mmCIF file of C-alpha atoms in Angstrom:
data_model
loop_
_atom_site.group_PDB
_atom_site.id
_atom_site.type_symbol
_atom_site.label_atom_id
_atom_site.label_comp_id
_atom_site.label_asym_id
_atom_site.label_seq_id
_atom_site.Cartn_x
_atom_site.Cartn_y
_atom_site.Cartn_z
ATOM 1 C CA MET A 1 15.778 20.486 -6.661
ATOM 2 C CA ALA A 2 13.667 21.756 -3.766
ATOM 3 C CA THR A 3 14.347 19.735 -0.744
ATOM 4 C CA SER A 4 13.104 20.535 2.530
ATOM 5 C CA ALA A 5 15.122 22.361 5.279
ATOM 6 C CA SER A 6 14.840 19.052 7.869
ATOM 7 C CA SER A 7 17.284 17.219 4.988
ATOM 8 C CA LYS A 8 19.912 20.168 5.750
ATOM 9 C CA LEU A 9 20.603 19.074 9.175
ATOM 10 C CA ASN A 10 23.576 17.552 10.337
ATOM 11 C CA LYS A 11 22.516 13.611 10.326
ATOM 12 C CA ALA A 12 26.365 13.087 11.720
ATOM 13 C CA ILE A 13 25.008 15.141 15.247
ATOM 14 C CA LYS A 14 21.582 13.424 14.893
ATOM 15 C CA GLN A 15 23.797 10.201 15.143
ATOM 16 C CA GLN A 16 25.840 11.357 17.824
ATOM 17 C CA TYR A 17 22.810 10.981 19.963
ATOM 18 C CA MET A 18 21.000 7.941 18.122
ATOM 19 C CA ASP A 19 23.829 5.744 19.719
ATOM 20 C CA LEU A 20 23.183 6.918 23.290
ATOM 21 C CA PRO A 21 21.874 3.774 24.843
ATOM 22 C CA GLN A 22 18.389 3.597 25.751
ATOM 23 C CA GLY A 23 18.672 1.873 29.221
ATOM 24 C CA ASP A 24 15.592 -1.067 29.436
ATOM 25 C CA LYS A 25 12.856 1.522 28.173
ATOM 26 C CA VAL A 26 11.586 0.882 24.199
ATOM 27 C CA GLN A 27 10.246 3.435 21.997
ATOM 28 C CA ALA A 28 7.087 2.429 19.860
ATOM 29 C CA MET A 29 5.796 4.494 16.708
ATOM 30 C CA TYR A 30 1.878 4.071 16.662
ATOM 31 C CA ILE A 31 1.174 4.727 12.927
ATOM 32 C CA TRP A 32 -2.330 5.089 11.856
ATOM 33 C CA ILE A 33 -4.172 6.186 8.771
ATOM 34 C CA ASP A 34 -5.895 9.655 8.810
ATOM 35 C CA GLY A 35 -9.249 11.019 7.433
ATOM 36 C CA THR A 36 -7.691 11.482 4.059
ATOM 37 C CA GLY A 37 -7.577 7.607 3.422
ATOM 38 C CA GLU A 38 -4.250 8.063 1.930
ATOM 39 C CA GLY A 39 -2.373 10.476 4.635
ATOM 40 C CA LEU A 40 -0.465 8.764 7.731
ATOM 41 C CA ARG A 41 0.219 9.794 11.098
ATOM 42 C CA CYS A 42 2.462 8.584 13.869
ATOM 43 C CA LYS A 43 3.438 9.567 17.620
ATOM 44 C CA THR A 44 6.100 7.668 20.023
ATOM 45 C CA ARG A 45 5.569 6.493 23.489
ATOM 46 C CA THR A 46 7.923 4.817 25.712
ATOM 47 C CA LEU A 47 7.432 1.513 26.990
ATOM 48 C CA ASP A 48 9.259 0.146 30.171
ATOM 49 C CA CYS A 49 9.940 -3.220 28.238
ATOM 50 C CA GLU A 50 10.206 -4.884 24.747
ATOM 51 C CA PRO A 51 6.819 -6.083 23.558
ATOM 52 C CA LYS A 52 6.909 -9.675 22.336
ATOM 53 C CA THR A 53 3.297 -9.986 20.929
ATOM 54 C CA ILE A 54 0.667 -7.191 19.556
ATOM 55 C CA GLU A 55 -1.355 -8.086 23.084
ATOM 56 C CA ASP A 56 1.925 -6.340 24.871
ATOM 57 C CA LEU A 57 1.008 -3.044 23.533
ATOM 58 C CA PRO A 58 -1.109 -1.032 25.203
ATOM 59 C CA GLU A 59 -4.291 0.947 23.161
ATOM 60 C CA TRP A 60 -3.660 4.952 23.181
ATOM 61 C CA ASN A 61 -5.635 7.809 21.550
ATOM 62 C CA PHE A 62 -5.087 11.080 19.698
ATOM 63 C CA ASP A 63 -6.632 14.130 18.859
ATOM 64 C CA GLY A 64 -8.910 13.318 15.874
ATOM 65 C CA SER A 65 -10.026 17.215 14.995
ATOM 66 C CA SER A 66 -6.321 17.314 13.902
ATOM 67 C CA THR A 67 -6.803 14.588 11.606
ATOM 68 C CA TYR A 68 -9.906 14.906 9.905
ATOM 69 C CA GLN A 69 -11.457 12.394 11.428
ATOM 70 C CA SER A 70 -13.910 14.350 14.094
ATOM 71 C CA GLU A 71 -14.852 17.672 15.511
ATOM 72 C CA GLY A 72 -13.117 19.499 18.074
ATOM 73 C CA SER A 73 -15.950 18.863 21.021
ATOM 74 C CA ASN A 74 -15.354 15.389 20.804
ATOM 75 C CA SER A 75 -11.918 14.706 19.554
ATOM 76 C CA ASP A 76 -10.360 11.838 21.430
ATOM 77 C CA MET A 77 -9.930 8.671 19.033
ATOM 78 C CA TYR A 78 -8.608 5.019 20.189
ATOM 79 C CA LEU A 79 -5.286 3.700 18.860
ATOM 80 C CA ILE A 80 -5.655 -0.016 18.829
ATOM 81 C CA PRO A 81 -2.639 -1.985 18.123
ATOM 82 C CA ALA A 82 -3.029 -4.280 15.245
ATOM 83 C CA ALA A 83 0.347 -5.108 13.826
ATOM 84 C CA MET A 84 4.327 -4.947 15.284
ATOM 85 C CA PHE A 85 7.064 -4.450 13.343
ATOM 86 C CA ARG A 86 10.811 -3.679 13.882
ATOM 87 C CA ASP A 87 11.962 0.072 13.725
ATOM 88 C CA PRO A 88 14.693 0.350 10.995
ATOM 89 C CA PHE A 89 15.208 4.289 12.068
ATOM 90 C CA ARG A 90 15.592 3.671 15.706
ATOM 91 C CA LYS A 91 16.609 0.084 15.358
ATOM 92 C CA ASP A 92 16.132 -3.020 18.220
ATOM 93 C CA PRO A 93 14.677 -3.483 20.410
ATOM 94 C CA ASN A 94 11.979 0.068 19.130
ATOM 95 C CA LYS A 95 9.111 -0.863 17.458
ATOM 96 C CA LEU A 96 6.598 0.469 14.753
ATOM 97 C CA VAL A 97 3.118 -0.225 15.363
ATOM 98 C CA LEU A 98 0.010 -0.112 12.917
ATOM 99 C CA CYS A 99 -3.219 0.602 14.656
ATOM 100 C CA GLU A 100 -6.702 0.787 13.666
ATOM 101 C CA VAL A 101 -8.727 3.869 14.863
ATOM 102 C CA LEU A 102 -12.029 3.342 16.798
ATOM 103 C CA LYS A 103 -14.072 6.663 17.411
ATOM 104 C CA TYR A 104 -15.433 7.925 20.459
ATOM 105 C CA ASN A 105 -17.975 5.167 20.614
ATOM 106 C CA ARG A 106 -15.703 2.290 19.801
ATOM 107 C CA LYS A 107 -16.875 2.080 15.939
ATOM 108 C CA PRO A 108 -14.499 2.019 13.239
ATOM 109 C CA ALA A 109 -13.418 5.558 11.853
ATOM 110 C CA GLU A 110 -14.794 5.996 8.324
ATOM 111 C CA THR A 111 -11.492 5.058 6.978
ATOM 112 C CA ASN A 112 -10.750 2.168 9.156
ATOM 113 C CA LEU A 113 -11.183 -0.417 6.592
ATOM 114 C CA ARG A 114 -9.228 -3.238 8.154
ATOM 115 C CA GLN A 115 -11.928 -4.395 10.478
ATOM 116 C CA THR A 116 -14.182 -5.273 7.673
ATOM 117 C CA CYS A 117 -11.697 -6.897 5.523
ATOM 118 C CA LYS A 118 -10.200 -8.915 8.763
ATOM 119 C CA GLN A 119 -13.888 -10.116 9.043
ATOM 120 C CA VAL A 120 -13.885 -11.337 5.414
ATOM 121 C CA MET A 121 -10.610 -12.390 5.288
ATOM 122 C CA SER A 122 -11.471 -14.873 8.261
ATOM 123 C CA MET A 123 -14.785 -16.258 6.230
ATOM 124 C CA VAL A 124 -11.837 -17.873 4.002
ATOM 125 C CA GLU A 125 -9.180 -18.915 5.640
ATOM 126 C CA ASN A 126 -9.414 -22.362 4.251
ATOM 127 C CA ASN A 127 -8.784 -20.941 0.715
ATOM 128 C CA HIS A 128 -5.590 -19.375 1.767
ATOM 129 C CA PRO A 129 -6.032 -16.230 -0.224
ATOM 130 C CA TRP A 130 -2.785 -15.031 -1.372
ATOM 131 C CA PHE A 131 -1.606 -11.377 -2.216
ATOM 132 C CA GLY A 132 1.010 -9.463 -4.394
ATOM 133 C CA MET A 133 1.006 -5.634 -4.339
ATOM 134 C CA GLU A 134 2.761 -3.668 -7.011
ATOM 135 C CA GLN A 135 3.215 -0.260 -5.514
ATOM 136 C CA GLU A 136 4.188 2.502 -7.640
ATOM 137 C CA TYR A 137 5.025 5.977 -6.622
ATOM 138 C CA THR A 138 6.735 9.315 -8.261
ATOM 139 C CA LEU A 139 9.658 11.078 -6.216
ATOM 140 C CA LEU A 140 9.050 15.022 -5.991
ATOM 141 C CA GLY A 141 10.609 17.985 -4.736
ATOM 142 C CA THR A 142 9.162 19.924 -1.904
ATOM 143 C CA ASP A 143 7.615 22.095 -4.792
ATOM 144 C CA GLY A 144 5.927 19.137 -6.550
ATOM 145 C CA HIS A 145 8.314 19.014 -9.354
ATOM 146 C CA PRO A 146 9.413 15.476 -10.309
ATOM 147 C CA PHE A 147 13.061 14.593 -8.514
ATOM 148 C CA GLY A 148 15.749 15.132 -11.235
ATOM 149 C CA TRP A 149 13.292 16.639 -13.926
ATOM 150 C CA PRO A 150 14.677 19.954 -15.888
ATOM 151 C CA SER A 151 13.479 22.987 -13.896
ATOM 152 C CA ASN A 152 11.807 24.035 -17.005
ATOM 153 C CA GLY A 153 10.601 21.546 -19.539
ATOM 154 C CA PHE A 154 10.646 17.752 -19.506
ATOM 155 C CA PRO A 155 13.454 15.019 -19.454
ATOM 156 C CA GLY A 156 13.462 13.068 -22.854
ATOM 157 C CA PRO A 157 10.625 10.716 -23.555
ATOM 158 C CA GLN A 158 9.767 7.683 -21.932
ATOM 159 C CA GLY A 159 11.561 4.298 -23.228
ATOM 160 C CA PRO A 160 14.794 4.185 -21.708
ATOM 161 C CA TYR A 161 13.734 4.732 -18.044
ATOM 162 C CA TYR A 162 11.934 1.364 -17.300
ATOM 163 C CA CYS A 163 14.503 -0.718 -15.104
ATOM 164 C CA GLY A 164 17.210 1.452 -16.373
ATOM 165 C CA VAL A 165 20.804 2.429 -15.236
ATOM 166 C CA GLY A 166 22.825 5.425 -15.149
ATOM 167 C CA ALA A 167 22.817 8.980 -13.999
ATOM 168 C CA ASP A 168 20.828 9.879 -16.580
ATOM 169 C CA LYS A 169 18.052 7.114 -16.848
ATOM 170 C CA ALA A 170 17.438 6.369 -12.611
ATOM 171 C CA TYR A 171 16.323 9.345 -10.614
ATOM 172 C CA GLY A 172 16.649 8.896 -6.831
ATOM 173 C CA ARG A 173 18.092 5.329 -6.582
ATOM 174 C CA ASP A 174 19.937 6.268 -2.915
ATOM 175 C CA ILE A 175 16.011 6.073 -1.693
ATOM 176 C CA VAL A 176 14.984 3.105 -3.132
ATOM 177 C CA GLU A 177 18.196 1.355 -1.736
ATOM 178 C CA SER A 178 17.359 2.608 1.413
ATOM 179 C CA HIS A 179 13.600 2.059 1.544
ATOM 180 C CA TYR A 180 14.390 -1.464 0.330
ATOM 181 C CA ARG A 181 16.779 -2.581 3.390
ATOM 182 C CA ALA A 182 14.611 -0.597 5.816
ATOM 183 C CA CYS A 183 11.614 -2.626 4.981
ATOM 184 C CA LEU A 184 14.016 -5.871 5.129
ATOM 185 C CA TYR A 185 14.955 -4.763 8.661
ATOM 186 C CA ALA A 186 11.168 -4.211 9.559
ATOM 187 C CA GLY A 187 10.180 -7.582 8.644
ATOM 188 C CA VAL A 188 7.923 -6.213 5.857
ATOM 189 C CA GLN A 189 7.386 -8.752 3.243
ATOM 190 C CA ILE A 190 9.210 -6.757 0.675
ATOM 191 C CA CYS A 191 9.802 -8.749 -2.648
ATOM 192 C CA GLY A 192 11.442 -6.628 -5.168
ATOM 193 C CA THR A 193 11.884 -3.121 -6.872
ATOM 194 C CA ASN A 194 12.400 -1.463 -10.331
ATOM 195 C CA ALA A 195 12.238 1.949 -11.861
ATOM 196 C CA GLU A 196 9.335 2.329 -13.543
ATOM 197 C CA VAL A 197 8.477 4.034 -16.925
ATOM 198 C CA MET A 198 8.315 7.376 -16.310
ATOM 199 C CA PRO A 199 11.569 9.153 -14.747
ATOM 200 C CA ALA A 200 11.450 9.419 -10.828
ATOM 201 C CA GLN A 201 9.315 6.951 -11.020
ATOM 202 C CA TRP A 202 9.629 3.593 -9.059
ATOM 203 C CA GLU A 203 7.840 0.375 -7.963
ATOM 204 C CA PHE A 204 8.383 -2.195 -4.962
ATOM 205 C CA GLN A 205 6.334 -5.662 -4.778
ATOM 206 C CA VAL A 206 5.351 -6.792 -1.349
ATOM 207 C CA GLY A 207 4.230 -10.334 -0.920
ATOM 208 C CA PRO A 208 2.811 -13.096 -0.917
ATOM 209 C CA CYS A 209 0.728 -12.012 1.822
ATOM 210 C CA GLU A 210 -2.339 -14.194 3.099
ATOM 211 C CA GLY A 211 -5.146 -12.576 4.111
ATOM 212 C CA ILE A 212 -5.007 -9.496 6.166
ATOM 213 C CA ASN A 213 -1.560 -9.448 6.313
ATOM 214 C CA MET A 214 -1.273 -7.831 2.716
ATOM 215 C CA GLY A 215 -2.750 -4.691 3.859
ATOM 216 C CA ASP A 216 -0.524 -4.166 7.078
ATOM 217 C CA HIS A 217 2.611 -4.762 5.272
ATOM 218 C CA LEU A 218 1.825 -2.526 2.566
ATOM 219 C CA TRP A 219 0.742 0.389 4.782
ATOM 220 C CA VAL A 220 3.928 -0.040 6.815
ATOM 221 C CA ALA A 221 6.179 -0.225 3.593
ATOM 222 C CA ARG A 222 4.540 3.152 2.585
ATOM 223 C CA PHE A 223 5.119 4.677 6.186
ATOM 224 C CA ILE A 224 8.501 3.680 5.684
ATOM 225 C CA LEU A 225 9.050 5.373 1.908
ATOM 226 C CA HIS A 226 7.396 8.391 3.464
ATOM 227 C CA ARG A 227 9.677 8.124 6.525
ATOM 228 C CA VAL A 228 12.949 7.755 4.310
ATOM 229 C CA CYS A 229 12.140 10.153 1.654
ATOM 230 C CA GLU A 230 11.567 12.679 4.700
ATOM 231 C CA ASP A 231 15.392 12.110 5.399
ATOM 232 C CA PHE A 232 16.607 12.743 2.056
ATOM 233 C CA GLY A 233 14.317 16.084 1.977
ATOM 234 C CA VAL A 234 12.046 14.682 -0.695
ATOM 235 C CA VAL A 235 8.201 13.870 -1.127
ATOM 236 C CA VAL A 236 6.318 10.416 -2.144
ATOM 237 C CA SER A 237 3.918 10.598 -4.018
ATOM 238 C CA PHE A 238 0.991 7.826 -4.783
ATOM 239 C CA ASP A 239 -0.999 9.945 -6.787
ATOM 240 C CA PRO A 240 -2.137 7.957 -9.758
ATOM 241 C CA LYS A 241 -1.475 10.337 -12.431
ATOM 242 C CA PRO A 242 0.970 12.629 -10.917
ATOM 243 C CA ILE A 243 1.901 14.616 -14.664
ATOM 244 C CA SER A 244 -0.683 14.998 -16.816
ATOM 245 C CA GLY A 245 0.314 14.124 -20.991
ATOM 246 C CA ASN A 246 2.258 11.503 -22.510
ATOM 247 C CA TRP A 247 3.441 10.115 -18.992
ATOM 248 C CA ASN A 248 2.234 6.455 -17.519
ATOM 249 C CA GLY A 249 0.651 6.796 -14.251
ATOM 250 C CA ALA A 250 0.999 5.161 -11.230
ATOM 251 C CA GLY A 251 -1.122 1.916 -10.298
ATOM 252 C CA CYS A 252 -1.080 -0.929 -7.775
ATOM 253 C CA HIS A 253 -1.345 -3.627 -9.807
ATOM 254 C CA THR A 254 -2.483 -6.858 -7.393
ATOM 255 C CA ASN A 255 -1.970 -10.222 -7.687
ATOM 256 C CA PHE A 256 -4.192 -12.742 -6.130
ATOM 257 C CA SER A 257 -4.498 -16.621 -6.077
ATOM 258 C CA THR A 258 -5.994 -19.040 -3.790
ATOM 259 C CA LYS A 259 -5.275 -22.882 -3.084
ATOM 260 C CA GLU A 260 -7.192 -24.285 -5.550
ATOM 261 C CA MET A 261 -5.807 -21.786 -8.130
ATOM 262 C CA ARG A 262 -2.584 -22.461 -7.072
ATOM 263 C CA ASP A 263 -3.215 -26.378 -7.317
ATOM 264 C CA ASP A 264 -2.963 -28.477 -11.024
ATOM 265 C CA GLY A 265 -5.899 -27.339 -12.843
ATOM 266 C CA GLY A 266 -6.332 -23.895 -11.314
ATOM 267 C CA LEU A 267 -6.606 -22.345 -14.558
ATOM 268 C CA LYS A 268 -10.120 -23.119 -14.546
ATOM 269 C CA VAL A 269 -10.835 -21.514 -11.320
ATOM 270 C CA ILE A 270 -9.055 -18.464 -12.134
ATOM 271 C CA GLU A 271 -10.883 -18.277 -15.395
ATOM 272 C CA GLU A 272 -14.470 -18.558 -13.114
ATOM 273 C CA SER A 273 -13.361 -15.385 -10.936
ATOM 274 C CA ILE A 274 -12.508 -13.211 -13.723
ATOM 275 C CA GLU A 275 -15.863 -14.028 -15.252
ATOM 276 C CA ARG A 276 -17.205 -12.932 -11.640
ATOM 277 C CA LEU A 277 -15.132 -10.043 -11.667
ATOM 278 C CA SER A 278 -16.467 -8.824 -15.211
ATOM 279 C CA LYS A 279 -19.800 -8.629 -13.934
ATOM 280 C CA ARG A 280 -18.944 -6.394 -10.861
ATOM 281 C CA HIS A 281 -16.195 -3.675 -12.696
ATOM 282 C CA ARG A 282 -18.243 -0.614 -11.186
ATOM 283 C CA TYR A 283 -18.160 -1.636 -7.626
ATOM 284 C CA HIS A 284 -14.328 -2.834 -7.971
ATOM 285 C CA ILE A 285 -13.496 0.639 -9.574
ATOM 286 C CA ARG A 286 -15.103 2.152 -6.778
ATOM 287 C CA ALA A 287 -13.095 0.057 -4.399
ATOM 288 C CA TYR A 288 -9.695 0.244 -6.005
ATOM 289 C CA ASP A 289 -9.332 4.075 -5.189
ATOM 290 C CA PRO A 290 -10.066 6.324 -2.174
ATOM 291 C CA LYS A 291 -12.370 8.573 -3.944
ATOM 292 C CA GLY A 292 -14.603 6.175 -5.617
ATOM 293 C CA GLY A 293 -12.781 5.596 -9.061
ATOM 294 C CA LEU A 294 -12.384 9.886 -9.361
ATOM 295 C CA ASP A 295 -8.351 9.545 -9.300
ATOM 296 C CA ASN A 296 -8.683 6.168 -10.794
ATOM 297 C CA ALA A 297 -10.224 7.895 -13.999
ATOM 298 C CA ARG A 298 -7.123 10.006 -14.975
ATOM 299 C CA ARG A 299 -5.009 7.084 -14.979
ATOM 300 C CA LEU A 300 -7.379 4.080 -16.505
ATOM 301 C CA THR A 301 -7.926 6.214 -20.088
ATOM 302 C CA GLY A 302 -6.891 2.887 -22.392
ATOM 303 C CA HIS A 303 -3.344 4.318 -23.034
ATOM 304 C CA HIS A 304 -0.160 4.082 -21.283
ATOM 305 C CA GLU A 305 -0.483 0.179 -20.178
ATOM 306 C CA THR A 306 -3.675 0.746 -18.933
ATOM 307 C CA SER A 307 -7.367 -0.489 -19.702
ATOM 308 C CA ASN A 308 -10.207 1.992 -19.646
ATOM 309 C CA ILE A 309 -12.150 2.474 -16.661
ATOM 310 C CA ASP A 310 -15.409 2.262 -18.223
ATOM 311 C CA GLU A 311 -14.975 -1.201 -20.164
ATOM 312 C CA PHE A 312 -14.018 -4.561 -18.280
ATOM 313 C CA SER A 313 -11.391 -6.885 -20.298
ATOM 314 C CA ALA A 314 -8.873 -9.879 -19.480
ATOM 315 C CA GLY A 315 -6.145 -11.326 -21.562
ATOM 316 C CA VAL A 316 -3.061 -13.492 -21.262
ATOM 317 C CA ALA A 317 0.210 -11.399 -20.998
ATOM 318 C CA ASN A 318 -2.040 -8.202 -22.200
ATOM 319 C CA ARG A 319 -1.068 -4.983 -19.910
ATOM 320 C CA GLY A 320 -4.195 -3.499 -21.375
ATOM 321 C CA ALA A 321 -6.498 -5.167 -19.788
ATOM 322 C CA SER A 322 -8.285 -4.958 -16.742
ATOM 323 C CA ILE A 323 -7.253 -8.650 -15.609
ATOM 324 C CA ARG A 324 -3.988 -10.029 -16.929
ATOM 325 C CA ILE A 325 -3.089 -13.919 -16.831
ATOM 326 C CA PRO A 326 0.801 -14.313 -16.837
ATOM 327 C CA ARG A 327 1.792 -16.470 -19.977
ATOM 328 C CA SER A 328 3.267 -18.732 -17.445
ATOM 329 C CA VAL A 329 -0.008 -19.386 -16.088
ATOM 330 C CA GLY A 330 -1.900 -20.142 -19.369
ATOM 331 C CA GLN A 331 0.930 -22.549 -20.295
ATOM 332 C CA GLU A 332 1.306 -24.613 -16.590
ATOM 333 C CA LYS A 333 -2.933 -24.318 -16.088
ATOM 334 C CA LYS A 334 -2.194 -22.594 -12.768
ATOM 335 C CA GLY A 335 -1.229 -20.080 -10.233
ATOM 336 C CA TYR A 336 -2.563 -16.724 -10.282
ATOM 337 C CA PHE A 337 -4.260 -13.711 -11.906
ATOM 338 C CA GLU A 338 -3.266 -9.696 -11.922
ATOM 339 C CA ASP A 339 -5.754 -7.078 -11.337
ATOM 340 C CA ARG A 340 -4.143 -4.423 -13.239
ATOM 341 C CA ARG A 341 -7.156 -1.691 -11.623
ATOM 342 C CA PRO A 342 -5.992 -0.837 -8.189
ATOM 343 C CA SER A 343 -4.538 2.848 -8.038
ATOM 344 C CA ALA A 344 -1.502 3.714 -6.615
ATOM 345 C CA ASN A 345 -3.061 5.479 -3.872
ATOM 346 C CA CYS A 346 -5.912 2.801 -3.323
ATOM 347 C CA ASP A 347 -6.226 1.008 0.213
ATOM 348 C CA PRO A 348 -4.984 -2.495 0.080
ATOM 349 C CA TYR A 349 -7.757 -3.406 2.591
ATOM 350 C CA SER A 350 -10.661 -2.284 0.170
ATOM 351 C CA VAL A 351 -9.058 -3.703 -2.500
ATOM 352 C CA THR A 352 -8.298 -7.160 -1.054
ATOM 353 C CA GLU A 353 -11.636 -7.395 0.924
ATOM 354 C CA ALA A 354 -13.352 -6.364 -2.716
ATOM 355 C CA MET A 355 -11.149 -9.202 -4.385
ATOM 356 C CA VAL A 356 -12.643 -11.769 -1.855
ATOM 357 C CA ARG A 357 -15.858 -10.540 -1.946
ATOM 358 C CA THR A 358 -16.300 -11.316 -5.352
ATOM 359 C CA CYS A 359 -14.039 -14.243 -6.107
ATOM 360 C CA LEU A 360 -14.570 -16.404 -2.940
ATOM 361 C CA LEU A 361 -17.821 -15.203 -1.650
ATOM 362 C CA LYS A 362 -19.499 -14.808 -4.876
ATOM 363 C CA GLU A 363 -20.964 -11.540 -4.237
ATOM 364 C CA GLU A 364 -22.838 -10.334 -6.733
ATOM 365 C CA GLY A 365 -24.525 -6.473 -7.485
ATOM 366 C CA GLU A 366 -23.175 -2.825 -6.894
ATOM 367 C CA GLU A 367 -23.307 -3.210 -3.040
ATOM 368 C CA PRO A 368 -21.059 -5.443 -0.634
ATOM 369 C CA THR A 369 -23.064 -8.125 1.615
ATOM 370 C CA ASP A 370 -23.045 -7.242 5.570
ATOM 371 C CA TYR A 371 -22.155 -10.278 7.410
ATOM 372 C CA SER A 372 -22.188 -8.689 10.550
ATOM 373 C CA LYS A 373 -26.219 -9.168 10.902
#
C-alpha cells in the first residue's frame, strides 16, 4: 500500500509541540479554491486575538502564478475571508477561514463562483432554499491505486460493500470516522456518512444548509477530508469515474427544497420545478462539473445507478433517473427532490446557483441571466 512519506513521521513527537501553549496568539488557516476549480490551497497567519466574526479577519494575498490563477508578471491575488470555522487540527482558539479570491483589479477570479452564487441566493431569501449534498469520494494510495485493493487485480464484485461492515468490506473507516468528528468540531453541518457501492468509496452528507452556506460548508468539509487523508498518508479523489469498467462512479447528489415545497401541497411546486429543469438539461449538465460536462460524461452512462447524460428523466424512488422524488415525498405530497446529476468534483456554488436560477428565478435557455446590469 503506497502511503506518503509524511504519514510515517512520528505523530507522538508532533503532539508534544502541539500541546505547547500559544499565548494570546491565534493561528488562522486561510483556504481557497485554486485555478483548477477543484483543488484547494491553504496558508496560515498569526492573529493577535481570536476573531469573533468574519469582519475581524484581515484580507490577505498570495502568488496566483503558482496556483494556475495569474501570470508571474502580475501575480498578486487577494484573499477575502468569507466563512469561518473552528480548526479541528490545531483546536481552539485557532480558525479555518474559507476565502473568496479576487484578481489584481478586485474582480472575482475565474474559479471564484461564490460571488454570483451569493447574489442569486440573496434574490430568493424569502423562499428559504435548503440544500443537502451527498459527497461521494474514493480513497487512493499515493500511487493512485484504490485503497485496500489487491496490488494486482481487483476485489470481489460490487454487492457486499455498500454500508458494509468488516475488514473485507469496509476499506479505510479510520479516515471516515476521523473526518466526521473533525467536521463536527469545526462546525460543519455534516449530517451523515456511509460506505458506498465500490470498495474504498465512501460518502458523507452535508445539510440542510440554506443558500450560500451550502457551498461554504461543503468546500470546508472537502478541505478537512484532504487534510485528514494527509495525516494517514493516503489521497482522496473526487473524480466522478475513478475506476473504469463495471464499478460505480462518484456523484454529489443534491437535495433541494423551498419553504413552499416543504409546506402542505408542496408536491405540486416540486413537479413544477422538475418541469422547468427538464427544459434546461444541457445548461445544468454544464454547471454540474468543472469541465462543463466532460467529467460527468464518463459517469452518467445510464448504468451503475445513473441516468444518461443526454436524456432528462424523473421518477419516484428511481435511482436511474436525473431527478428522484423520494417515496415518502410522493406519499406525503410535500418535501424535497434529489438531483442526481452533479458530479463528485462539482463546485457546490455552481450547482446550487443553477438550481435556484431555473426553479425559483424561472430562467430559460442555455445561458444564465446577468443580474449585475
